[in-house]
PDB file of C-alpha atoms in Angstrom:
ATOM      1  CA  UNK T   1     -24.107  16.491  18.778  1.00  0.00           C
ATOM      2  CA  UNK T   2     -21.006  17.379  16.777  1.00  0.00           C
ATOM      3  CA  UNK T   3     -17.924  19.550  17.173  1.00  0.00           C
ATOM      4  CA  UNK T   4     -15.110  21.259  15.325  1.00  0.00           C
ATOM      5  CA  UNK T   5     -12.608  18.753  16.772  1.00  0.00           C
ATOM      6  CA  UNK T   6     -12.227  16.146  19.501  1.00  0.00           C
ATOM      7  CA  UNK T   7      -9.236  15.525  21.727  1.00  0.00           C
ATOM      8  CA  UNK T   8      -9.741  11.788  21.201  1.00  0.00           C
ATOM      9  CA  UNK T   9     -12.603   9.276  21.049  1.00  0.00           C
ATOM     10  CA  UNK T  10     -12.898   9.342  24.845  1.00  0.00           C
ATOM     11  CA  UNK T  11     -13.675  13.076  24.771  1.00  0.00           C
ATOM     12  CA  UNK T  12     -16.012  13.313  21.800  1.00  0.00           C
ATOM     13  CA  UNK T  13     -18.988  15.642  21.467  1.00  0.00           C
ATOM     14  CA  UNK T  14     -21.570  12.965  22.305  1.00  0.00           C
ATOM     15  CA  UNK T  15     -20.113  12.769  25.835  1.00  0.00           C
ATOM     16  CA  UNK T  16     -20.777  16.446  26.562  1.00  0.00           C
ATOM     17  CA  UNK T  17     -23.989  15.885  28.532  1.00  0.00           C
ATOM     18  CA  UNK T  18     -24.797  18.171  31.443  1.00  0.00           C
ATOM     19  CA  UNK T  19     -24.413  16.452  34.862  1.00  0.00           C
ATOM     20  CA  UNK T  20     -22.663  13.435  33.320  1.00  0.00           C
ATOM     21  CA  UNK T  21     -20.096  12.016  35.761  1.00  0.00           C
ATOM     22  CA  UNK T  22     -18.615   8.898  34.223  1.00  0.00           C
ATOM     23  CA  UNK T  23     -14.895   8.529  33.497  1.00  0.00           C
ATOM     24  CA  UNK T  24     -15.021  10.398  30.166  1.00  0.00           C
ATOM     25  CA  UNK T  25     -17.852  12.819  30.894  1.00  0.00           C
ATOM     26  CA  UNK T  26     -17.095  15.736  28.613  1.00  0.00           C
ATOM     27  CA  UNK T  27     -16.154  17.069  25.213  1.00  0.00           C
ATOM     28  CA  UNK T  28     -12.584  18.313  24.873  1.00  0.00           C
ATOM     29  CA  UNK T  29     -11.339  20.085  21.761  1.00  0.00           C
ATOM     30  CA  UNK T  30      -8.266  18.739  19.994  1.00  0.00           C
ATOM     31  CA  UNK T  31      -6.586  22.159  20.116  1.00  0.00           C
ATOM     32  CA  UNK T  32      -7.291  25.257  22.169  1.00  0.00           C
ATOM     33  CA  UNK T  33      -8.155  28.206  19.949  1.00  0.00           C
ATOM     34  CA  UNK T  34     -11.198  30.380  19.284  1.00  0.00           C
ATOM     35  CA  UNK T  35     -12.102  28.395  16.156  1.00  0.00           C
ATOM     36  CA  UNK T  36     -13.483  25.518  18.223  1.00  0.00           C
ATOM     37  CA  UNK T  37     -17.204  24.845  18.690  1.00  0.00           C
ATOM     38  CA  UNK T  38     -19.718  22.248  19.793  1.00  0.00           C
ATOM     39  CA  UNK T  39     -23.251  22.094  18.469  1.00  0.00           C
ATOM     40  CA  UNK T  40     -26.469  20.177  18.690  1.00  0.00           C
ATOM     41  CA  UNK T  41     -28.867  19.494  15.852  1.00  0.00           C
ATOM     42  CA  UNK T  42     -32.402  19.421  17.236  1.00  0.00           C
ATOM     43  CA  UNK T  43     -34.884  16.921  15.797  1.00  0.00           C
ATOM     44  CA  UNK T  44     -36.807  19.760  14.147  1.00  0.00           C
ATOM     45  CA  UNK T  45     -37.196  23.522  14.283  1.00  0.00           C
ATOM     46  CA  UNK T  46     -37.712  24.344  17.954  1.00  0.00           C
ATOM     47  CA  UNK T  47     -37.908  27.262  20.323  1.00  0.00           C
ATOM     48  CA  UNK T  48     -34.601  27.535  22.192  1.00  0.00           C
ATOM     49  CA  UNK T  49     -35.088  28.974  25.685  1.00  0.00           C
ATOM     50  CA  UNK T  50     -31.843  28.327  27.509  1.00  0.00           C
ATOM     51  CA  UNK T  51     -28.289  27.034  27.174  1.00  0.00           C
ATOM     52  CA  UNK T  52     -26.522  25.503  30.181  1.00  0.00           C
ATOM     53  CA  UNK T  53     -22.723  25.086  30.255  1.00  0.00           C
ATOM     54  CA  UNK T  54     -20.691  23.040  32.738  1.00  0.00           C
ATOM     55  CA  UNK T  55     -16.956  22.259  32.924  1.00  0.00           C
ATOM     56  CA  UNK T  56     -15.189  18.928  32.756  1.00  0.00           C
ATOM     57  CA  UNK T  57     -16.154  16.384  35.415  1.00  0.00           C
ATOM     58  CA  UNK T  58     -12.788  15.090  36.635  1.00  0.00           C
ATOM     59  CA  UNK T  59     -10.229  17.780  35.736  1.00  0.00           C
ATOM     60  CA  UNK T  60      -9.785  21.525  36.211  1.00  0.00           C
ATOM     61  CA  UNK T  61     -10.821  22.340  32.657  1.00  0.00           C
ATOM     62  CA  UNK T  62     -13.755  24.505  31.578  1.00  0.00           C
ATOM     63  CA  UNK T  63     -14.839  27.251  29.218  1.00  0.00           C
ATOM     64  CA  UNK T  64     -14.804  30.657  30.932  1.00  0.00           C
ATOM     65  CA  UNK T  65     -16.287  32.709  28.092  1.00  0.00           C
ATOM     66  CA  UNK T  66     -18.305  31.760  25.005  1.00  0.00           C
ATOM     67  CA  UNK T  67     -20.626  32.905  22.225  1.00  0.00           C
ATOM     68  CA  UNK T  68     -23.888  31.215  21.232  1.00  0.00           C
ATOM     69  CA  UNK T  69     -25.136  30.991  17.643  1.00  0.00           C
ATOM     70  CA  UNK T  70     -28.200  29.434  16.031  1.00  0.00           C
ATOM     71  CA  UNK T  71     -29.018  28.197  12.566  1.00  0.00           C
ATOM     72  CA  UNK T  72     -31.960  26.860  10.597  1.00  0.00           C
ATOM     73  CA  UNK T  73     -29.779  24.816   8.230  1.00  0.00           C
ATOM     74  CA  UNK T  74     -26.403  24.227   9.937  1.00  0.00           C
ATOM     75  CA  UNK T  75     -24.654  26.439   7.366  1.00  0.00           C
ATOM     76  CA  UNK T  76     -25.762  30.018   8.010  1.00  0.00           C
ATOM     77  CA  UNK T  77     -25.273  31.090  11.622  1.00  0.00           C
ATOM     78  CA  UNK T  78     -26.531  34.023  13.659  1.00  0.00           C
ATOM     79  CA  UNK T  79     -24.858  34.960  16.941  1.00  0.00           C
ATOM     80  CA  UNK T  80     -27.556  35.466  19.550  1.00  0.00           C
ATOM     81  CA  UNK T  81     -25.314  35.900  22.602  1.00  0.00           C
ATOM     82  CA  UNK T  82     -21.741  37.132  22.818  1.00  0.00           C
ATOM     83  CA  UNK T  83     -19.074  37.053  25.525  1.00  0.00           C
ATOM     84  CA  UNK T  84     -21.179  34.958  27.902  1.00  0.00           C
ATOM     85  CA  UNK T  85     -19.499  34.185  31.211  1.00  0.00           C
ATOM     86  CA  UNK T  86     -18.818  30.490  31.734  1.00  0.00           C
ATOM     87  CA  UNK T  87     -18.657  28.454  34.927  1.00  0.00           C
ATOM     88  CA  UNK T  88     -16.072  29.071  37.656  1.00  0.00           C
ATOM     89  CA  UNK T  89     -15.177  25.391  38.124  1.00  0.00           C
ATOM     90  CA  UNK T  90     -15.689  22.019  36.500  1.00  0.00           C
ATOM     91  CA  UNK T  91     -18.900  21.338  38.401  1.00  0.00           C
ATOM     92  CA  UNK T  92     -20.438  24.817  38.281  1.00  0.00           C
ATOM     93  CA  UNK T  93     -23.260  25.282  35.795  1.00  0.00           C
ATOM     94  CA  UNK T  94     -23.990  28.556  34.037  1.00  0.00           C
ATOM     95  CA  UNK T  95     -27.487  28.989  32.617  1.00  0.00           C
ATOM     96  CA  UNK T  96     -27.940  31.486  29.798  1.00  0.00           C
ATOM     97  CA  UNK T  97     -31.679  32.141  29.463  1.00  0.00           C
ATOM     98  CA  UNK T  98     -32.906  34.094  26.456  1.00  0.00           C
ATOM     99  CA  UNK T  99     -35.281  36.984  27.041  1.00  0.00           C
ATOM    100  CA  UNK T 100     -37.268  35.738  24.048  1.00  0.00           C
ATOM    101  CA  UNK T 101     -37.191  32.168  22.737  1.00  0.00           C
ATOM    102  CA  UNK T 102     -35.106  31.716  19.585  1.00  0.00           C
ATOM    103  CA  UNK T 103     -36.369  29.636  16.662  1.00  0.00           C
ATOM    104  CA  UNK T 104     -33.680  27.247  15.393  1.00  0.00           C
ATOM    105  CA  UNK T 105     -32.749  23.690  14.506  1.00  0.00           C
ATOM    106  CA  UNK T 106     -29.064  24.029  15.417  1.00  0.00           C
ATOM    107  CA  UNK T 107     -27.442  25.581  18.490  1.00  0.00           C
ATOM    108  CA  UNK T 108     -23.677  26.163  18.586  1.00  0.00           C
ATOM    109  CA  UNK T 109     -21.454  27.125  21.527  1.00  0.00           C
ATOM    110  CA  UNK T 110     -18.151  28.765  20.580  1.00  0.00           C
ATOM    111  CA  UNK T 111     -15.530  28.984  23.351  1.00  0.00           C
ATOM    112  CA  UNK T 112     -13.619  32.258  23.559  1.00  0.00           C
ATOM    113  CA  UNK T 113     -11.613  31.661  26.764  1.00  0.00           C
ATOM    114  CA  UNK T 114     -10.955  28.664  29.019  1.00  0.00           C
ATOM    115  CA  UNK T 115      -9.142  27.356  32.062  1.00  0.00           C
ATOM    116  CA  UNK T 116      -6.765  24.457  31.503  1.00  0.00           C
ATOM    117  CA  UNK T 117      -8.297  23.234  28.232  1.00  0.00           C
ATOM    118  CA  UNK T 118     -11.436  23.659  26.139  1.00  0.00           C
ATOM    119  CA  UNK T 119     -13.628  21.064  27.859  1.00  0.00           C
ATOM    120  CA  UNK T 120     -17.318  21.192  28.610  1.00  0.00           C
ATOM    121  CA  UNK T 121     -20.666  19.571  29.214  1.00  0.00           C
ATOM    122  CA  UNK T 122     -23.834  21.346  28.094  1.00  0.00           C
ATOM    123  CA  UNK T 123     -27.557  21.186  27.499  1.00  0.00           C
ATOM    124  CA  UNK T 124     -30.144  23.172  25.571  1.00  0.00           C
ATOM    125  CA  UNK T 125     -33.686  23.787  26.831  1.00  0.00           C
ATOM    126  CA  UNK T 126     -36.200  23.777  23.973  1.00  0.00           C
ATOM    127  CA  UNK T 127     -39.883  23.460  23.251  1.00  0.00           C
ATOM    128  CA  UNK T 128     -41.495  22.221  20.042  1.00  0.00           C
ATOM    129  CA  UNK T 129     -43.018  24.434  17.415  1.00  0.00           C
ATOM    130  CA  UNK T 130     -46.697  23.588  17.297  1.00  0.00           C
ATOM    131  CA  UNK T 131     -47.529  21.667  14.110  1.00  0.00           C
ATOM    132  CA  UNK T 132     -50.127  23.104  11.735  1.00  0.00           C
ATOM    133  CA  UNK T 133     -49.631  26.580  13.160  1.00  0.00           C
ATOM    134  CA  UNK T 134     -48.060  29.590  11.569  1.00  0.00           C
ATOM    135  CA  UNK T 135     -44.757  30.427  13.207  1.00  0.00           C
ATOM    136  CA  UNK T 136     -43.592  34.010  13.140  1.00  0.00           C
ATOM    137  CA  UNK T 137     -39.962  33.857  12.113  1.00  0.00           C
ATOM    138  CA  UNK T 138     -37.401  34.750  14.745  1.00  0.00           C
ATOM    139  CA  UNK T 139     -36.341  38.021  13.116  1.00  0.00           C
ATOM    140  CA  UNK T 140     -39.674  39.039  11.626  1.00  0.00           C
ATOM    141  CA  UNK T 141     -42.417  40.929  13.349  1.00  0.00           C
ATOM    142  CA  UNK T 142     -45.659  42.379  12.075  1.00  0.00           C
ATOM    143  CA  UNK T 143     -44.370  45.858  12.803  1.00  0.00           C
ATOM    144  CA  UNK T 144     -41.465  45.249  10.410  1.00  0.00           C
ATOM    145  CA  UNK T 145     -43.636  43.720   7.682  1.00  0.00           C
ATOM    146  CA  UNK T 146     -45.173  45.582   4.803  1.00  0.00           C
ATOM    147  CA  UNK T 147     -48.940  45.888   4.549  1.00  0.00           C
ATOM    148  CA  UNK T 148     -48.774  43.916   1.293  1.00  0.00           C
ATOM    149  CA  UNK T 149     -47.079  40.987   3.054  1.00  0.00           C
ATOM    150  CA  UNK T 150     -49.695  40.887   5.783  1.00  0.00           C
ATOM    151  CA  UNK T 151     -52.488  41.019   3.205  1.00  0.00           C
ATOM    152  CA  UNK T 152     -50.957  38.013   1.407  1.00  0.00           C
ATOM    153  CA  UNK T 153     -51.903  35.837   4.364  1.00  0.00           C
ATOM    154  CA  UNK T 154     -55.192  34.060   3.915  1.00  0.00           C
ATOM    155  CA  UNK T 155     -58.056  34.659   6.331  1.00  0.00           C
ATOM    156  CA  UNK T 156     -57.463  31.189   7.768  1.00  0.00           C
ATOM    157  CA  UNK T 157     -53.809  32.006   8.423  1.00  0.00           C
ATOM    158  CA  UNK T 158     -54.798  35.311  10.025  1.00  0.00           C
ATOM    159  CA  UNK T 159     -57.049  33.406  12.450  1.00  0.00           C
ATOM    160  CA  UNK T 160     -54.154  31.099  13.331  1.00  0.00           C
ATOM    161  CA  UNK T 161     -51.846  34.072  13.869  1.00  0.00           C
ATOM    162  CA  UNK T 162     -54.438  35.638  16.178  1.00  0.00           C
ATOM    163  CA  UNK T 163     -53.877  32.837  18.676  1.00  0.00           C
ATOM    164  CA  UNK T 164     -50.328  34.135  19.182  1.00  0.00           C
ATOM    165  CA  UNK T 165     -51.725  37.538  20.151  1.00  0.00           C
ATOM    166  CA  UNK T 166     -54.333  36.245  22.609  1.00  0.00           C
ATOM    167  CA  UNK T 167     -57.152  37.989  20.869  1.00  0.00           C
ATOM    168  CA  UNK T 168     -58.863  39.112  17.748  1.00  0.00           C
ATOM    169  CA  UNK T 169     -56.525  39.776  14.859  1.00  0.00           C
ATOM    170  CA  UNK T 170     -57.849  40.582  11.429  1.00  0.00           C
ATOM    171  CA  UNK T 171     -56.640  42.008   8.152  1.00  0.00           C
ATOM    172  CA  UNK T 172     -58.146  45.334   9.180  1.00  0.00           C
ATOM    173  CA  UNK T 173     -56.353  45.353  12.529  1.00  0.00           C
ATOM    174  CA  UNK T 174     -53.105  44.337  10.791  1.00  0.00           C
ATOM    175  CA  UNK T 175     -53.328  47.406   8.559  1.00  0.00           C
ATOM    176  CA  UNK T 176     -53.987  49.597  11.562  1.00  0.00           C
ATOM    177  CA  UNK T 177     -51.034  48.054  13.371  1.00  0.00           C
ATOM    178  CA  UNK T 178     -48.676  48.843  10.486  1.00  0.00           C
ATOM    179  CA  UNK T 179     -49.784  52.445   9.940  1.00  0.00           C
TER     180      UNK T 179
END
């Protein structure tokens, strides 16, 4: 877990765990502006299902509005949720569940508005990408792909992809799907 800034060592990003209730149970930004962020680097590429945000444990400080972005490399970011409503108090928890899981290794929360100070606790619900399986990229679908791209896949890869569609999927059916 890392952040754009930290109020001090007692309010660093590593302390921003959801439900934490010890003396210094939160991340607080050093300054309050819309350039602040907190992020988590997942162990590997994962499906991100949900982000939960909670205010500071022992003070009236919390993020009231935020954006969520994801990244594969920690450098290039894609906003996947904008102007999300935050909690209404320090102990309230807001869960932002994605309609479709997002594939990422990094998840960043960017506060837009706050009460008192930019302070928060958070968590990210993920599931692993199955090893030795083809993963359809988060912004790529077979409908958007060219026939040539689909035909580049080997027959073995096509069989693996078929498991994602709960049925038979072949080069022939891929062509039909794209026409």
